[in-house]
Amino acid sequence: MRYGCNRVGDGFQGSRQTSDDMNRTSRVRRTHRRSAFTLLEVMLVLVIIAAIAGIAVVNIGSFQDRAATAEISTLKTMLETYKLEVGGYPTQLSYLYEQPSDLADPTKWMQIKKDPIKPDPWGHEYEYTLNGSSFEIRCLGPDGQSGSEDDITS
Protein backbone atom coordinates (compact mmCIF):
# COMPACT_ATOMS: atom_id res chain seq x y z
CA MET A 1 0.00 0.00 0.00
CA ARG A 2 1.46 3.32 -1.05
CA TYR A 3 0.46 6.84 -0.18
CA GLY A 4 1.33 10.09 -1.73
CA CYS A 5 1.42 11.41 -5.24
CA ASN A 6 2.06 9.11 -8.08
CA ARG A 7 2.01 11.45 -10.99
CA VAL A 8 3.81 10.49 -14.09
CA GLY A 9 7.02 12.35 -14.51
CA ASP A 10 7.54 13.76 -11.02
CA GLY A 11 9.43 10.64 -9.79
CA PHE A 12 7.83 10.74 -6.38
CA GLN A 13 6.26 7.70 -4.84
CA GLY A 14 4.85 7.40 -1.37
CA SER A 15 7.15 7.16 1.62
CA ARG A 16 5.24 4.78 3.86
CA GLN A 17 7.43 1.86 4.98
CA THR A 18 6.18 -1.67 5.14
CA SER A 19 7.02 -4.09 7.97
CA ASP A 20 9.60 -5.84 5.71
CA ASP A 21 11.37 -2.52 5.19
CA MET A 22 11.44 -1.87 8.96
CA ASN A 23 12.80 -5.36 9.74
CA ARG A 24 15.52 -4.92 7.14
CA THR A 25 16.42 -1.51 8.58
CA SER A 26 16.59 -2.75 12.17
CA ARG A 27 18.68 -5.77 11.06
CA VAL A 28 21.12 -3.45 9.31
CA ARG A 29 21.35 -1.29 12.44
CA ARG A 30 21.96 -4.32 14.68
CA THR A 31 24.63 -5.65 12.36
CA HIS A 32 26.26 -2.28 12.01
CA ARG A 33 26.18 -1.60 15.73
CA ARG A 34 27.86 -4.99 16.52
CA SER A 35 31.02 -4.53 14.46
CA ALA A 36 33.59 -4.99 17.31
CA PHE A 37 34.26 -7.35 20.21
CA THR A 38 33.23 -6.34 23.68
CA LEU A 39 35.78 -5.94 26.44
CA LEU A 40 34.42 -9.05 28.12
CA GLU A 41 34.95 -11.15 25.00
CA VAL A 42 38.52 -9.91 24.57
CA MET A 43 39.32 -10.59 28.24
CA LEU A 44 37.89 -14.09 28.00
CA VAL A 45 40.08 -14.89 25.00
CA LEU A 46 43.16 -13.53 26.80
CA VAL A 47 42.44 -15.68 29.86
CA ILE A 48 42.12 -18.78 27.68
CA ILE A 49 45.39 -18.00 25.87
CA ALA A 50 47.19 -17.44 29.19
CA ALA A 51 45.93 -20.77 30.53
CA ILE A 52 47.10 -22.63 27.43
CA ALA A 53 50.50 -20.91 27.58
CA GLY A 54 50.88 -21.87 31.24
CA ILE A 55 50.18 -25.51 30.49
CA ALA A 56 52.63 -25.45 27.58
CA VAL A 57 55.44 -23.96 29.70
CA VAL A 58 55.02 -26.65 32.36
CA ASN A 59 55.06 -29.41 29.75
CA ILE A 60 58.11 -28.01 27.96
CA GLY A 61 60.04 -27.83 31.23
CA SER A 62 59.14 -31.43 32.01
CA PHE A 63 60.14 -32.48 28.49
CA GLN A 64 63.58 -30.91 28.89
CA ASP A 65 64.18 -32.80 32.14
CA ARG A 66 63.20 -36.08 30.50
CA ALA A 67 65.42 -35.37 27.48
CA ALA A 68 68.44 -34.64 29.72
CA THR A 69 67.82 -37.82 31.74
CA ALA A 70 67.59 -39.88 28.55
CA GLU A 71 70.81 -38.38 27.18
CA ILE A 72 72.66 -39.10 30.45
CA SER A 73 71.44 -42.69 30.30
CA THR A 74 72.70 -43.01 26.72
CA LEU A 75 76.09 -41.56 27.66
CA LYS A 76 76.35 -44.00 30.59
CA THR A 77 75.78 -46.92 28.22
CA MET A 78 78.43 -45.57 25.84
CA LEU A 79 80.90 -45.18 28.71
CA GLU A 80 80.31 -48.77 29.79
CA THR A 81 80.89 -49.92 26.20
CA TYR A 82 84.11 -47.88 26.09
CA LYS A 83 85.26 -49.53 29.33
CA LEU A 84 84.63 -53.01 27.92
CA GLU A 85 86.58 -52.23 24.73
CA VAL A 86 89.50 -50.24 26.15
CA GLY A 87 89.73 -51.56 29.71
CA GLY A 88 88.80 -48.37 31.58
CA TYR A 89 86.67 -45.26 31.43
CA PRO A 90 87.83 -42.33 29.28
CA THR A 91 89.15 -39.20 30.96
CA GLN A 92 86.94 -37.00 28.74
CA LEU A 93 83.57 -37.51 27.05
CA SER A 94 85.12 -36.43 23.74
CA TYR A 95 87.06 -39.73 23.70
CA LEU A 96 83.82 -41.49 22.84
CA TYR A 97 84.04 -40.04 19.30
CA GLU A 98 87.75 -39.12 18.90
CA GLN A 99 90.74 -41.25 19.75
CA PRO A 100 92.79 -40.07 22.72
CA SER A 101 96.47 -39.43 21.96
CA ASP A 102 97.69 -40.89 25.27
CA LEU A 103 95.96 -44.28 25.02
CA ALA A 104 98.22 -47.18 26.14
CA ASP A 105 97.02 -49.53 23.38
CA PRO A 106 95.50 -47.55 20.48
CA THR A 107 94.38 -50.77 18.75
CA LYS A 108 91.76 -51.34 21.47
CA TRP A 109 90.05 -48.00 20.88
CA MET A 110 86.90 -47.93 18.81
CA GLN A 111 84.68 -45.00 18.00
CA ILE A 112 81.57 -45.37 20.17
CA LYS A 113 79.83 -42.16 19.08
CA LYS A 114 79.85 -40.79 15.54
CA ASP A 115 79.32 -37.09 16.33
CA PRO A 116 80.36 -34.75 19.14
CA ILE A 117 78.10 -34.72 22.19
CA LYS A 118 75.40 -32.11 21.87
CA PRO A 119 74.70 -29.67 24.70
CA ASP A 120 71.93 -30.38 27.16
CA PRO A 121 68.39 -29.08 26.46
CA TRP A 122 69.32 -25.72 28.04
CA GLY A 123 72.44 -25.28 25.87
CA HIS A 124 75.09 -26.22 28.48
CA GLU A 125 77.78 -28.87 28.13
CA TYR A 126 77.42 -32.03 30.22
CA GLU A 127 79.95 -32.28 33.05
CA TYR A 128 81.85 -35.56 33.25
CA THR A 129 83.85 -36.45 36.35
CA LEU A 130 85.98 -39.60 36.58
CA ASN A 131 86.73 -40.89 40.09
CA GLY A 132 88.95 -43.92 39.60
CA SER A 133 86.60 -46.77 38.72
CA SER A 134 83.39 -44.69 38.81
CA PHE A 135 82.11 -41.61 37.05
CA GLU A 136 79.41 -38.99 37.24
CA ILE A 137 77.65 -37.19 34.41
CA ARG A 138 75.93 -33.96 35.37
CA CYS A 139 73.45 -31.83 33.49
CA LEU A 140 73.51 -28.30 34.87
CA GLY A 141 69.79 -27.72 34.37
CA PRO A 142 68.09 -24.44 33.49
CA ASP A 143 70.25 -22.21 35.70
CA GLY A 144 73.55 -23.50 34.25
CA GLN A 145 75.14 -23.66 37.74
CA SER A 146 76.88 -26.81 38.93
CA GLY A 147 75.76 -28.09 42.32
CA SER A 148 72.35 -26.44 42.39
CA GLU A 149 69.12 -28.31 43.10
CA ASP A 150 68.02 -28.37 39.44
CA ASP A 151 71.05 -30.44 38.34
CA ILE A 152 70.38 -33.87 36.86
CA THR A 153 73.05 -36.48 37.60
CA SER A 154 73.80 -40.05 36.61
Tab-separated table of C-alpha atoms in Angstrom:
chain	number	residue	atom	x	y	z
A	1	MET	CA	0.000	0.000	0.000
A	2	ARG	CA	1.462	3.315	-1.051
A	3	TYR	CA	0.463	6.840	-0.176
A	4	GLY	CA	1.334	10.091	-1.733
A	5	CYS	CA	1.422	11.405	-5.243
A	6	ASN	CA	2.056	9.106	-8.084
A	7	ARG	CA	2.011	11.451	-10.988
A	8	VAL	CA	3.806	10.486	-14.089
A	9	GLY	CA	7.021	12.354	-14.507
A	10	ASP	CA	7.542	13.760	-11.022
A	11	GLY	CA	9.428	10.638	-9.791
A	12	PHE	CA	7.826	10.736	-6.382
A	13	GLN	CA	6.264	7.700	-4.842
A	14	GLY	CA	4.848	7.395	-1.367
A	15	SER	CA	7.147	7.162	1.623
A	16	ARG	CA	5.244	4.779	3.858
A	17	GLN	CA	7.432	1.864	4.976
A	18	THR	CA	6.183	-1.673	5.137
A	19	SER	CA	7.024	-4.090	7.975
A	20	ASP	CA	9.600	-5.839	5.714
A	21	ASP	CA	11.370	-2.524	5.188
A	22	MET	CA	11.437	-1.875	8.958
A	23	ASN	CA	12.800	-5.358	9.741
A	24	ARG	CA	15.520	-4.922	7.141
A	25	THR	CA	16.424	-1.508	8.576
A	26	SER	CA	16.589	-2.745	12.169
A	27	ARG	CA	18.682	-5.769	11.057
A	28	VAL	CA	21.124	-3.447	9.313
A	29	ARG	CA	21.349	-1.292	12.440
A	30	ARG	CA	21.960	-4.323	14.678
A	31	THR	CA	24.631	-5.654	12.355
A	32	HIS	CA	26.264	-2.279	12.014
A	33	ARG	CA	26.180	-1.602	15.729
A	34	ARG	CA	27.861	-4.993	16.521
A	35	SER	CA	31.023	-4.526	14.464
A	36	ALA	CA	33.593	-4.986	17.307
A	37	PHE	CA	34.264	-7.345	20.210
A	38	THR	CA	33.230	-6.339	23.683
A	39	LEU	CA	35.783	-5.944	26.439
A	40	LEU	CA	34.417	-9.052	28.124
A	41	GLU	CA	34.952	-11.154	25.000
A	42	VAL	CA	38.521	-9.910	24.571
A	43	MET	CA	39.319	-10.590	28.240
A	44	LEU	CA	37.888	-14.093	28.005
A	45	VAL	CA	40.081	-14.889	24.996
A	46	LEU	CA	43.157	-13.526	26.803
A	47	VAL	CA	42.444	-15.684	29.865
A	48	ILE	CA	42.119	-18.784	27.681
A	49	ILE	CA	45.391	-17.997	25.872
A	50	ALA	CA	47.189	-17.438	29.192
A	51	ALA	CA	45.934	-20.774	30.533
A	52	ILE	CA	47.101	-22.633	27.428
A	53	ALA	CA	50.496	-20.908	27.576
A	54	GLY	CA	50.882	-21.866	31.237
A	55	ILE	CA	50.183	-25.510	30.491
A	56	ALA	CA	52.635	-25.455	27.576
A	57	VAL	CA	55.442	-23.957	29.697
A	58	VAL	CA	55.020	-26.648	32.365
A	59	ASN	CA	55.063	-29.412	29.752
A	60	ILE	CA	58.105	-28.013	27.962
A	61	GLY	CA	60.044	-27.833	31.230
A	62	SER	CA	59.141	-31.430	32.007
A	63	PHE	CA	60.139	-32.483	28.489
A	64	GLN	CA	63.577	-30.905	28.891
A	65	ASP	CA	64.181	-32.798	32.143
A	66	ARG	CA	63.201	-36.082	30.501
A	67	ALA	CA	65.423	-35.369	27.484
A	68	ALA	CA	68.442	-34.642	29.716
A	69	THR	CA	67.821	-37.820	31.742
A	70	ALA	CA	67.591	-39.877	28.545
A	71	GLU	CA	70.814	-38.376	27.177
A	72	ILE	CA	72.664	-39.098	30.448
A	73	SER	CA	71.441	-42.689	30.297
A	74	THR	CA	72.695	-43.014	26.716
A	75	LEU	CA	76.086	-41.561	27.665
A	76	LYS	CA	76.348	-44.005	30.594
A	77	THR	CA	75.775	-46.925	28.219
A	78	MET	CA	78.426	-45.572	25.843
A	79	LEU	CA	80.903	-45.179	28.708
A	80	GLU	CA	80.306	-48.772	29.791
A	81	THR	CA	80.890	-49.923	26.200
A	82	TYR	CA	84.109	-47.883	26.094
A	83	LYS	CA	85.257	-49.532	29.329
A	84	LEU	CA	84.631	-53.008	27.916
A	85	GLU	CA	86.582	-52.227	24.731
A	86	VAL	CA	89.504	-50.241	26.152
A	87	GLY	CA	89.728	-51.557	29.707
A	88	GLY	CA	88.798	-48.370	31.578
A	89	TYR	CA	86.668	-45.257	31.429
A	90	PRO	CA	87.830	-42.326	29.283
A	91	THR	CA	89.147	-39.200	30.964
A	92	GLN	CA	86.936	-37.004	28.737
A	93	LEU	CA	83.565	-37.514	27.047
A	94	SER	CA	85.123	-36.434	23.745
A	95	TYR	CA	87.061	-39.727	23.696
A	96	LEU	CA	83.819	-41.487	22.838
A	97	TYR	CA	84.042	-40.040	19.302
A	98	GLU	CA	87.747	-39.121	18.899
A	99	GLN	CA	90.738	-41.248	19.752
A	100	PRO	CA	92.795	-40.065	22.723
A	101	SER	CA	96.467	-39.432	21.965
A	102	ASP	CA	97.690	-40.889	25.274
A	103	LEU	CA	95.965	-44.285	25.019
A	104	ALA	CA	98.217	-47.179	26.140
A	105	ASP	CA	97.018	-49.531	23.381
A	106	PRO	CA	95.501	-47.552	20.475
A	107	THR	CA	94.380	-50.770	18.745
A	108	LYS	CA	91.760	-51.337	21.471
A	109	TRP	CA	90.046	-47.996	20.883
A	110	MET	CA	86.899	-47.928	18.809
A	111	GLN	CA	84.682	-44.998	17.999
A	112	ILE	CA	81.569	-45.366	20.165
A	113	LYS	CA	79.826	-42.161	19.085
A	114	LYS	CA	79.855	-40.785	15.537
A	115	ASP	CA	79.316	-37.093	16.329
A	116	PRO	CA	80.362	-34.750	19.138
A	117	ILE	CA	78.104	-34.720	22.186
A	118	LYS	CA	75.404	-32.112	21.866
A	119	PRO	CA	74.705	-29.668	24.695
A	120	ASP	CA	71.929	-30.382	27.164
A	121	PRO	CA	68.388	-29.080	26.461
A	122	TRP	CA	69.325	-25.717	28.043
A	123	GLY	CA	72.444	-25.281	25.873
A	124	HIS	CA	75.092	-26.223	28.480
A	125	GLU	CA	77.783	-28.872	28.130
A	126	TYR	CA	77.417	-32.030	30.221
A	127	GLU	CA	79.947	-32.275	33.048
A	128	TYR	CA	81.853	-35.561	33.250
A	129	THR	CA	83.850	-36.451	36.355
A	130	LEU	CA	85.975	-39.597	36.582
A	131	ASN	CA	86.728	-40.892	40.089
A	132	GLY	CA	88.952	-43.925	39.602
A	133	SER	CA	86.597	-46.774	38.720
A	134	SER	CA	83.392	-44.694	38.806
A	135	PHE	CA	82.113	-41.609	37.051
A	136	GLU	CA	79.409	-38.987	37.244
A	137	ILE	CA	77.651	-37.185	34.412
A	138	ARG	CA	75.927	-33.958	35.370
A	139	CYS	CA	73.446	-31.831	33.485
A	140	LEU	CA	73.511	-28.304	34.875
A	141	GLY	CA	69.794	-27.716	34.368
A	142	PRO	CA	68.089	-24.435	33.490
A	143	ASP	CA	70.250	-22.211	35.704
A	144	GLY	CA	73.552	-23.502	34.253
A	145	GLN	CA	75.139	-23.660	37.735
A	146	SER	CA	76.875	-26.811	38.932
A	147	GLY	CA	75.763	-28.093	42.322
A	148	SER	CA	72.347	-26.441	42.394
A	149	GLU	CA	69.124	-28.311	43.098
A	150	ASP	CA	68.020	-28.370	39.445
A	151	ASP	CA	71.047	-30.443	38.342
A	152	ILE	CA	70.381	-33.868	36.864
A	153	THR	CA	73.051	-36.480	37.595
A	154	SER	CA	73.800	-40.048	36.610
